[in-house]
Short mmCIF file of C-alpha atoms and ligand atoms in Angstrom, two decimals:
data_model
loop_
_atom_site.label_atom_id
_atom_site.label_comp_id
_atom_site.label_asym_id
_atom_site.label_seq_id
_atom_site.Cartn_x
_atom_site.Cartn_y
_atom_site.Cartn_z
CA UNK A 1 -0.07 -0.31 0.00
CA UNK A 2 2.92 2.23 0.92
CA UNK A 3 4.09 1.88 -2.79
CA UNK A 4 0.88 2.97 -4.38
CA UNK A 5 0.27 5.77 -2.00
CA UNK A 6 3.88 7.14 -2.56
CA UNK A 7 3.26 6.62 -6.46
CA UNK A 8 -0.03 8.60 -6.40
CA UNK A 9 1.51 11.44 -4.09
CA UNK A 10 4.16 11.72 -6.16
CA UNK A 11 2.16 11.64 -9.81
CA UNK A 12 0.25 14.56 -8.10
CA UNK A 13 3.51 16.75 -8.17
CA UNK A 14 4.52 15.82 -4.63
CA UNK A 15 8.15 15.73 -3.60
CA UNK A 16 7.79 12.07 -1.47
CA UNK A 17 10.38 10.53 0.88
CA UNK A 18 9.30 6.77 1.45
CA UNK A 19 10.68 4.63 4.78
CA UNK A 20 10.43 1.05 5.66
CA UNK A 21 11.96 -0.17 8.86
CA UNK A 22 12.95 -3.24 6.63
CA UNK A 23 16.24 -2.58 5.57
CA UNK A 24 16.29 -2.37 1.49
CA UNK A 25 12.20 -2.12 1.42
CA UNK A 26 11.87 1.31 0.44
CA UNK A 27 14.58 1.07 -1.93
CA UNK A 28 12.49 -2.01 -3.54
CA UNK A 29 9.53 -0.40 -3.50
CA UNK A 30 10.64 2.64 -5.11
CA UNK A 31 12.44 0.77 -7.82
CA UNK A 32 9.21 -1.10 -8.53
CA UNK A 33 7.00 1.61 -9.07
CA UNK A 34 9.56 3.19 -11.42
CA UNK A 35 9.68 -0.55 -13.10
CA UNK A 36 5.57 0.00 -13.24
CA UNK A 37 6.06 3.12 -14.46
CA UNK A 38 8.12 2.50 -17.38
CA UNK A 39 6.81 -0.47 -18.39
CA UNK A 40 2.99 1.47 -18.67
CA UNK A 41 4.98 3.83 -20.62
CA UNK A 42 6.69 1.82 -22.84
CA UNK A 43 3.02 0.64 -23.77
CA UNK A 44 2.11 4.12 -24.35
CA UNK A 45 -0.36 3.90 -21.57
CA UNK A 46 1.13 6.97 -19.61
CA UNK A 47 2.87 9.63 -20.94
CA UNK A 48 6.70 8.85 -20.64
CA UNK A 49 7.67 12.34 -19.32
CA UNK A 50 5.23 12.47 -16.44
CA UNK A 51 6.10 8.95 -15.61
CA UNK A 52 9.96 10.12 -15.44
CA UNK A 53 8.60 13.01 -13.31
CA UNK A 54 6.95 11.16 -10.67
CA UNK A 55 10.01 8.80 -10.57
CA UNK A 56 12.22 11.77 -10.18
CA UNK A 57 10.21 12.96 -6.82
CA UNK A 58 10.50 9.61 -5.32
CA UNK A 59 13.38 9.01 -2.76
CA UNK A 60 13.85 6.12 -0.70
CA UNK A 61 15.26 7.01 3.03
CA UNK A 62 16.60 3.97 5.37
CA UNK A 63 15.76 5.78 8.79
CA UNK A 64 12.88 7.85 10.27
CA UNK A 65 14.94 10.79 10.49
CA UNK A 66 15.36 11.26 6.76
CA UNK A 67 11.10 11.82 6.93
CA UNK A 68 12.82 15.27 8.46
CA UNK A 69 10.73 18.57 7.63
CA UNK A 70 8.24 16.76 5.89
CA UNK A 71 4.69 18.14 5.95
CA UNK A 72 2.61 15.36 5.87
CA UNK A 73 2.84 12.20 7.20
CA UNK A 74 1.32 8.95 5.12
CA UNK A 75 1.35 6.15 7.31
CA UNK A 76 0.98 2.73 6.08
CA UNK A 77 2.79 0.16 8.22
CA UNK A 78 1.44 -3.33 9.19
CA UNK A 79 -2.27 -3.00 10.79
CA UNK A 80 -0.84 -2.90 14.39
CA UNK A 81 -2.24 -0.57 16.80
CA UNK A 82 0.74 -0.50 19.00
CA UNK A 83 3.51 -0.50 16.24
CA UNK A 84 1.30 2.70 14.85
CA UNK A 85 1.28 4.48 18.11
CA UNK A 86 5.05 4.47 18.11
CA UNK A 87 5.70 5.63 14.94
CA UNK A 88 3.09 8.44 15.56
CA UNK A 89 4.70 9.22 18.56
CA UNK A 90 8.17 8.90 17.07
CA UNK A 91 7.58 10.92 13.85
CA UNK A 92 5.71 13.34 15.77
CA UNK A 93 9.35 15.04 16.95
CA UNK A 94 11.04 14.76 13.54
CA UNK A 95 8.38 16.07 10.68
CA UNK A 96 7.75 19.58 10.13
CA UNK A 97 5.95 21.70 12.98
CA UNK A 98 2.05 20.97 12.43
CA UNK A 99 2.65 18.47 9.59
CA UNK A 100 -0.45 16.34 8.95
CA UNK A 101 -0.50 13.11 9.96
CA UNK A 102 -2.66 10.39 8.19
CA UNK A 103 -2.86 6.87 8.53
CA UNK A 104 -3.69 4.14 6.01
CA UNK A 105 -5.14 2.08 8.62
CA UNK A 106 -8.14 -0.23 7.29
CA UNK A 107 -9.57 -0.77 10.70
CA UNK A 108 -7.55 0.93 13.42
CA UNK A 109 -9.10 3.82 15.83
CA UNK A 110 -7.58 6.81 14.50
CA UNK A 111 -8.37 8.22 17.64
CA UNK A 112 -6.00 6.12 19.35
CA UNK A 113 -3.38 7.15 17.46
CA UNK A 114 -3.95 11.00 17.55
CA UNK A 115 -4.15 10.16 20.97
CA UNK A 116 -0.18 9.75 21.00
CA UNK A 117 0.45 12.28 18.76
CA UNK A 118 2.34 15.65 19.62
CA UNK A 119 -0.39 17.40 18.10
CA UNK A 120 -4.15 15.09 17.70
CA UNK A 121 -6.14 17.47 16.10
CA UNK A 122 -3.40 17.17 13.13
CA UNK A 123 -4.33 13.38 12.92
CA UNK A 124 -6.76 11.40 10.60
CA UNK A 125 -7.32 8.69 8.41
CA UNK A 126 -6.87 8.79 4.98
CA UNK A 127 -7.40 5.02 4.18
CA UNK A 128 -7.00 4.32 -0.03
CA UNK A 129 -7.88 1.05 -1.42
CA UNK A 130 -5.72 -1.59 -3.36
CA UNK A 131 -4.09 -1.20 -5.87
CA UNK A 132 -4.19 2.42 -5.32
CA UNK A 133 -3.36 4.06 -8.77
CA UNK A 134 -6.30 2.06 -9.70
CA UNK A 135 -9.12 2.61 -7.26
CA UNK A 136 -11.11 5.89 -6.94
CA UNK A 137 -12.06 6.12 -3.43
CA UNK A 138 -9.93 7.53 -0.42
CA UNK A 139 -12.05 7.20 2.88
CA UNK A 140 -11.38 10.57 4.71
CA UNK A 141 -11.38 9.55 8.86
CA UNK A 142 -12.50 11.57 11.32
CA UNK A 143 -10.81 11.16 14.53
CA UNK A 144 -12.59 12.13 17.77
CA UNK A 145 -9.54 15.10 18.18
CA UNK A 146 -9.28 15.70 14.17
CA UNK A 147 -9.66 19.06 13.73
CA UNK A 148 -11.93 20.84 10.76
CA UNK A 149 -8.77 22.44 8.89
CA UNK A 150 -7.16 18.82 9.14
CA UNK A 151 -9.85 17.05 7.39
CA UNK A 152 -10.02 19.96 5.08
CA UNK A 153 -6.23 19.29 4.01
CA UNK A 154 -6.79 15.25 3.93
CA UNK A 155 -9.93 15.61 1.22
CA UNK A 156 -7.95 18.30 -0.59
CA UNK A 157 -4.94 15.97 -0.89
CA UNK A 158 -6.87 13.02 -1.89
CA UNK A 159 -8.59 14.98 -4.48
CA UNK A 160 -5.41 16.07 -5.77
CA UNK A 161 -4.06 12.53 -5.87
CA UNK A 162 -6.90 12.09 -8.36
CA UNK A 163 -9.26 10.25 -5.38
CA UNK A 164 -12.98 10.16 -4.59
CA UNK A 165 -13.73 11.28 -1.33
CA UNK A 166 -15.75 9.97 1.62
CA UNK A 167 -15.28 11.39 5.29
CA UNK A 168 -16.51 8.98 7.51
CA UNK A 169 -16.75 8.07 11.62
CA UNK A 170 -13.85 6.59 13.09
CA UNK A 171 -15.38 2.97 14.12
CA UNK A 172 -14.17 -0.18 13.43
CA UNK A 173 -13.67 -0.98 9.69
CA UNK A 174 -15.08 2.94 8.95
CA UNK A 175 -17.44 2.21 6.33
CA UNK A 176 -16.22 0.19 3.28
CA UNK A 177 -14.42 -2.41 5.20
CA UNK A 178 -17.47 -2.92 7.68
CA UNK A 179 -20.10 -3.18 5.27
CA UNK A 180 -17.25 -5.43 2.97
CA UNK A 181 -17.05 -7.64 6.26
CA UNK A 182 -19.46 -10.69 4.97
CA UNK A 183 -17.80 -10.75 1.50
CA UNK A 184 -14.49 -12.89 3.30
CA UNK A 185 -15.78 -14.03 6.47
CA UNK A 186 -19.10 -16.16 5.03
CA UNK A 187 -16.75 -17.12 1.98
CA UNK A 188 -14.18 -18.53 4.41
CA UNK A 189 -16.99 -19.92 6.66
CA UNK A 190 -18.53 -21.91 3.16
CA UNK A 191 -14.72 -23.00 2.95
CA UNK A 192 -14.77 -24.27 6.83
CA UNK A 193 -18.05 -25.59 6.26
CA UNK A 194 -17.33 -27.83 3.11
CA UNK A 195 -19.64 -25.85 1.27
CA UNK A 196 -17.39 -25.31 -1.75
CA UNK A 197 -13.84 -24.97 -2.39
CA UNK A 198 -11.67 -21.89 -3.44
CA UNK A 199 -12.25 -21.69 -6.62
CA UNK A 200 -16.26 -22.61 -6.56
CA UNK A 201 -17.18 -20.19 -4.62
CA UNK A 202 -14.76 -17.67 -6.42
CA UNK A 203 -16.53 -18.38 -9.18
CA UNK A 204 -20.00 -17.99 -7.46
CA UNK A 205 -19.04 -14.20 -6.65
CA UNK A 206 -17.63 -13.56 -10.51
CA UNK A 207 -20.55 -14.52 -11.96
CA UNK A 208 -22.80 -12.37 -9.35
CA UNK A 209 -20.35 -9.55 -11.22
CA UNK A 210 -18.03 -9.22 -8.33
CA UNK A 211 -14.83 -7.77 -10.13
CA UNK A 212 -12.83 -10.95 -7.75
CA UNK A 213 -13.65 -13.69 -6.29
CA UNK A 214 -13.39 -13.22 -1.96
CA UNK A 215 -10.47 -15.59 -2.46
CA UNK A 216 -8.72 -13.99 -4.86
CA UNK A 217 -9.18 -10.70 -3.15
CA UNK A 218 -7.86 -11.98 0.02
CA UNK A 219 -4.53 -13.42 -1.55
CA UNK A 220 -4.10 -9.59 -2.93
CA UNK A 221 -4.77 -7.53 0.06
CA UNK A 222 -2.57 -10.40 2.05
CA UNK A 223 -4.41 -12.84 4.16
CA UNK A 224 -2.50 -11.41 7.19
CA UNK A 225 -3.28 -7.90 6.69
CA UNK A 226 -7.38 -9.29 6.17
CA UNK A 227 -7.16 -11.40 9.05
CA UNK A 228 -5.77 -8.14 11.11
CA UNK A 229 -8.65 -5.92 9.74
CA UNK A 230 -10.93 -9.07 11.04
CA UNK A 231 -9.87 -9.21 14.62
CA UNK A 232 -9.87 -4.92 14.92
CA UNK A 233 -13.47 -5.01 13.64
CA UNK A 234 -14.40 -7.95 15.45
CA UNK A 235 -12.78 -6.22 18.91
CA UNK A 236 -13.52 -2.92 18.11
CA UNK A 237 -17.21 -4.18 17.59
CA UNK A 238 -16.48 -5.59 21.62
CA UNK A 239 -16.98 -9.57 20.01
CA UNK A 240 -20.35 -9.08 17.86
CA UNK A 241 -20.61 -12.67 16.55
CA UNK A 242 -21.11 -12.04 13.02
CA UNK A 243 -17.64 -10.30 12.44
CA UNK A 244 -15.67 -13.33 14.47
CA UNK A 245 -12.69 -14.28 12.15
CA UNK A 246 -12.68 -17.85 11.12
CA UNK A 247 -9.72 -20.48 12.48
CA UNK A 248 -9.16 -21.07 8.57
CA UNK A 249 -7.56 -17.89 8.27
CA UNK A 250 -5.45 -17.92 10.71
CA UNK A 251 -4.17 -21.09 9.37
CA UNK A 252 -3.21 -19.34 6.55
CA UNK A 253 -1.22 -16.93 8.18
CA UNK A 254 0.19 -19.67 10.43
CA UNK A 255 1.25 -21.47 7.76
CA UNK A 256 2.98 -18.23 6.14
CA UNK A 257 0.85 -18.39 2.91
CA UNK A 258 -0.59 -15.13 2.71
CA UNK A 259 -1.19 -14.47 -0.84
CA UNK A 260 0.30 -12.56 -3.68
CA UNK A 261 3.60 -11.16 -1.20
CA UNK A 262 4.68 -14.80 -1.15
CA UNK A 263 3.78 -16.51 -3.62
CA UNK A 264 1.25 -18.94 -2.05
CA UNK A 265 -2.29 -17.94 -0.58
CA UNK A 266 -5.89 -19.72 -0.58
CA UNK A 267 -3.84 -20.02 -4.07
CA UNK A 268 -1.06 -21.54 -5.47
CA UNK A 269 0.55 -19.00 -7.83
CA UNK A 270 2.99 -18.50 -10.58
CA UNK A 271 5.67 -16.08 -10.63
CA UNK A 272 3.41 -13.34 -12.19
CA UNK A 273 1.34 -13.79 -9.20
CA UNK A 274 -1.75 -15.55 -11.15
CA UNK A 275 -3.55 -17.94 -9.22
CA UNK A 276 -2.85 -21.55 -10.40
CA UNK A 277 -6.33 -23.50 -10.00
CA UNK A 278 -6.01 -27.34 -9.86
CA UNK A 279 -7.90 -29.52 -12.15
CA UNK A 280 -10.94 -30.68 -10.97
CA UNK A 281 -11.30 -27.61 -8.65
CA UNK A 282 -14.93 -25.35 -9.03
CA UNK A 283 -17.45 -26.83 -6.88
CA UNK A 284 -19.75 -25.71 -4.83
CA UNK A 285 -22.57 -27.77 -2.68
CA UNK A 286 -24.43 -25.16 -0.29
CA UNK A 287 -26.32 -26.40 2.72
CA UNK A 288 -28.75 -23.29 1.96
CA UNK A 289 -30.34 -23.21 -1.00
CA UNK A 290 -32.30 -19.79 -1.24
CA UNK A 291 -31.35 -17.27 -3.82
CA UNK A 292 -32.16 -14.39 -4.82
CA UNK A 293 -32.80 -13.56 -8.13
CA UNK A 294 -30.19 -14.38 -10.95
CA UNK A 295 -27.73 -15.10 -8.79
CA UNK A 296 -26.48 -18.80 -7.35
CA UNK A 297 -27.02 -19.69 -3.27
CA UNK A 298 -23.57 -19.05 -2.64
CA UNK A 299 -23.55 -15.64 -4.44
CA UNK A 300 -27.48 -15.22 -2.78
CA UNK A 301 -25.62 -15.57 0.43
CA UNK A 302 -22.29 -13.09 0.28
CA UNK A 303 -24.81 -10.41 -1.30
CA UNK A 304 -27.97 -10.81 1.07
CA UNK A 305 -25.44 -10.59 4.29
CA UNK A 306 -23.21 -7.50 2.51
CA UNK A 307 -26.73 -5.71 2.17
CA UNK A 308 -27.70 -6.48 5.76
CA UNK A 309 -24.67 -5.07 6.97
CA UNK A 310 -25.40 -1.64 4.85
CA UNK A 311 -28.46 -1.85 6.72
CA UNK A 312 -26.86 -2.01 9.66
CA UNK A 313 -24.25 0.77 9.36
CA UNK A 314 -27.00 2.62 7.56
CA UNK A 315 -29.04 2.83 10.69
CA UNK A 316 -26.09 3.22 12.82
CA UNK A 317 -25.02 6.24 11.09
CA UNK A 318 -21.74 5.10 11.40
CA UNK A 319 -20.24 7.06 8.35
CA UNK A 320 -21.22 10.34 9.70
CA UNK A 321 -24.14 12.46 9.77
CA UNK A 322 -24.10 13.05 6.45
CA UNK A 323 -24.01 9.20 5.28
CA UNK A 324 -27.25 7.73 3.94
CA UNK A 325 -27.78 5.70 1.38
CA UNK A 326 -26.31 7.19 -1.69
CA UNK A 327 -23.23 7.56 0.54
CA UNK A 328 -23.03 4.34 1.44
CA UNK A 329 -23.62 3.03 -1.88
CA UNK A 330 -20.91 5.12 -3.67
CA UNK A 331 -18.50 4.25 -1.12
CA UNK A 332 -18.77 0.41 -1.57
CA UNK A 333 -19.18 0.49 -5.31
CA UNK A 334 -15.94 3.34 -5.70
CA UNK A 335 -14.14 1.70 -2.94
CA UNK A 336 -14.18 -2.23 -4.03
CA UNK A 337 -15.74 -1.82 -7.39
CA UNK A 338 -18.71 -3.77 -6.69
CA UNK A 339 -21.46 -4.13 -9.43
CA UNK A 340 -24.32 -2.44 -7.44
CA UNK A 341 -23.84 0.00 -4.47
CA UNK A 342 -25.40 -2.67 -1.51
CA UNK A 343 -28.36 -0.58 -0.46
CA UNK A 344 -29.62 0.37 -4.03
CA UNK A 345 -28.88 -3.80 -4.82
CA UNK A 346 -30.92 -5.17 -2.40
CA UNK A 347 -33.78 -2.29 -3.64
CA UNK A 348 -33.23 -4.30 -7.21
CA UNK A 349 -33.44 -7.29 -5.97
CA UNK A 350 -36.50 -6.94 -3.55
CA UNK A 351 -35.73 -6.49 -0.15
CA UNK A 352 -38.52 -9.46 0.37
CA UNK A 353 -35.86 -12.21 -1.21
CA UNK A 354 -33.20 -10.53 0.73
CA UNK A 355 -34.83 -11.28 3.96
CA UNK A 356 -35.86 -14.82 2.73
CA UNK A 357 -32.24 -15.35 1.83
CA UNK A 358 -31.24 -14.41 5.51
CA UNK A 359 -33.84 -16.01 7.31
CA UNK A 360 -33.18 -19.57 5.68
CA UNK A 361 -29.43 -19.01 6.46
CA UNK A 362 -30.23 -18.22 9.76
CA UNK A 363 -32.04 -21.52 10.24
CA UNK A 364 -29.31 -23.52 9.53
CA UNK A 365 -26.56 -21.37 10.42
CA UNK A 366 -28.17 -19.43 13.42
CA UNK A 367 -29.49 -15.93 13.87
CA UNK A 368 -26.60 -14.41 15.06
CA UNK A 369 -24.89 -14.13 11.24
CA UNK A 370 -27.69 -13.85 9.89
CA UNK A 371 -30.44 -11.54 12.39
CA UNK A 372 -32.01 -9.09 9.85
CA UNK A 373 -30.98 -5.50 10.58
CA UNK A 374 -33.87 -3.65 12.20
CA UNK A 375 -33.67 -1.09 9.53
CA UNK A 376 -34.14 -3.78 6.82
CA UNK A 377 -36.86 -5.09 8.71
CA UNK A 378 -38.71 -1.97 9.30
CA UNK A 379 -38.18 -0.88 5.52
CA UNK A 380 -39.79 -4.26 4.93
CA UNK A 381 -42.63 -3.54 6.51
CA UNK A 382 -43.47 0.14 4.97
N1 NAD B 401 -3.31 -4.74 1.74
C1 NAD B 401 -4.30 -3.96 1.30
O1 NAD B 401 -5.44 -4.25 0.63
C2 NAD B 401 -5.12 -2.66 2.01
C3 NAD B 401 -5.67 -1.63 1.89
C4 NAD B 401 -6.16 -0.69 2.59
C5 NAD B 401 -5.08 -0.29 3.49
N2 NAD B 401 -4.54 -1.07 4.21
C6 NAD B 401 -3.72 -1.16 5.36
O2 NAD B 401 -2.45 -0.24 4.69
C7 NAD B 401 -1.73 -1.11 5.96
C8 NAD B 401 -0.41 -1.27 5.10
O3 NAD B 401 -0.88 -2.83 4.68
P1 NAD B 401 -0.22 -3.38 3.62
O4 NAD B 401 -1.01 -4.44 3.31
O5 NAD B 401 0.57 -2.58 2.46
O6 NAD B 401 0.98 -4.32 4.46
P2 NAD B 401 1.96 -4.78 4.08
O7 NAD B 401 2.59 -5.92 5.30
O8 NAD B 401 2.30 -5.52 2.82
O9 NAD B 401 3.21 -4.00 4.30
C9 NAD B 401 4.11 -3.01 5.73
C10 NAD B 401 5.08 -2.78 5.51
O10 NAD B 401 5.57 -1.73 6.63
C11 NAD B 401 6.64 -1.93 7.19
N3 NAD B 401 7.02 -1.38 8.41
C12 NAD B 401 6.75 -2.37 9.79
N4 NAD B 401 6.30 -1.83 10.98
C13 NAD B 401 7.05 -0.61 10.16
C14 NAD B 401 7.38 0.69 11.39
N5 NAD B 401 7.17 0.95 12.49
N6 NAD B 401 8.25 1.84 10.62
C15 NAD B 401 8.54 1.56 9.19
N7 NAD B 401 8.21 0.44 8.24
C16 NAD B 401 7.50 -0.41 8.90
C17 NAD B 401 7.02 -3.20 6.84
O11 NAD B 401 8.22 -3.67 6.57
C18 NAD B 401 6.71 -3.55 5.48
O12 NAD B 401 7.26 -3.25 4.14
C19 NAD B 401 -2.16 -1.28 6.62
O13 NAD B 401 -2.38 -0.78 8.15
C20 NAD B 401 -3.20 -2.01 6.54
O14 NAD B 401 -4.51 -2.07 7.24
C21 NAD B 401 -4.09 -2.49 3.44
#
């Protein structure tokens, strides 16, 4: 993520200094961005002069003091609160006075990062999506302490990077990752229960219009990162059962099969990071056969759970005072390229059908995961 953020910042004309605690990683990151941009320039997909300009504005340093004098920090280190807090404490004394400090955390409390920063009002979340140069959205996260000027600055910065923004409250998983949680968790639960294999569940999701199946997407995100996000949302929601991570995610991490970043995840991969699907793979045998119009039972479960979660988020106003259905739908579409916003999708499929799928699944798997969101129930009866 750090690479992608550095690239879009440099492309927007900023001088960017890249630091990574792992020796050599910052240089490798800058070199990888340069190689990608030159490849795109050779294919005529980006202007060569612009690509070289971007590359020329990227500089790797091998120690944190190399960031001395920077006016903006864009942090994208491990999804671990204590590690991020240590960085925010230390960076505070190195950056230019009054520098904006932004975290790319997917789900951790930005308020807890602001609490340790020298000037809490200057801390915000700037949550980009993977791959950063291609995804349209940046969630701007309003920590309890974030000043109005800091939020406006972060919004302007993201806009200059070519991103659309939504400004959201500092709640576990913010808006997009919270609404998207069932896509990953229900897929892993189906795999764990023997209701399908990785390739079969992915194929069902793609047939429903998702650009990537959940397992392919977890391989792209990093299974360790996805697990850390799952845990942060589960813990942040005080152990709400429907957000509970699955033991298979933990096992993948124990096996060090993390996805594209190390060449083996839910799928084995070739050298170019393409998933290798074994012969005979690609089956599903869901226990519940309730379906939504045009979708199979696997996709119906995923889509119904996402629509339900979007109703929870909508009712709770988690995206902030300005959050309504159009904002939730736009954020999810721009952040994840889902084929439809979940709330509009629910209306188009029919909320009665969505409720029927949730209730059929609740009968088999229990109400904890598939309890109807009160707002969905209310809209149904209106
Ligand atoms: N992977 C995604 O799809 C995605 C999407 C949006 C946001 N994020 C968030 O972005 C952040 C990074 O995710 P990632 O997938 O790039 O992780 P990653 O594990 O691929 O990279 C993290 C990098 O941080 C470095 N690092 C760790 N501790 C450090 C420290 N104290 N100082 C400097 N560098 C340090 C590591 O060496 C590593 O290179 C996380 O907060 C994650 O939740 C990830």
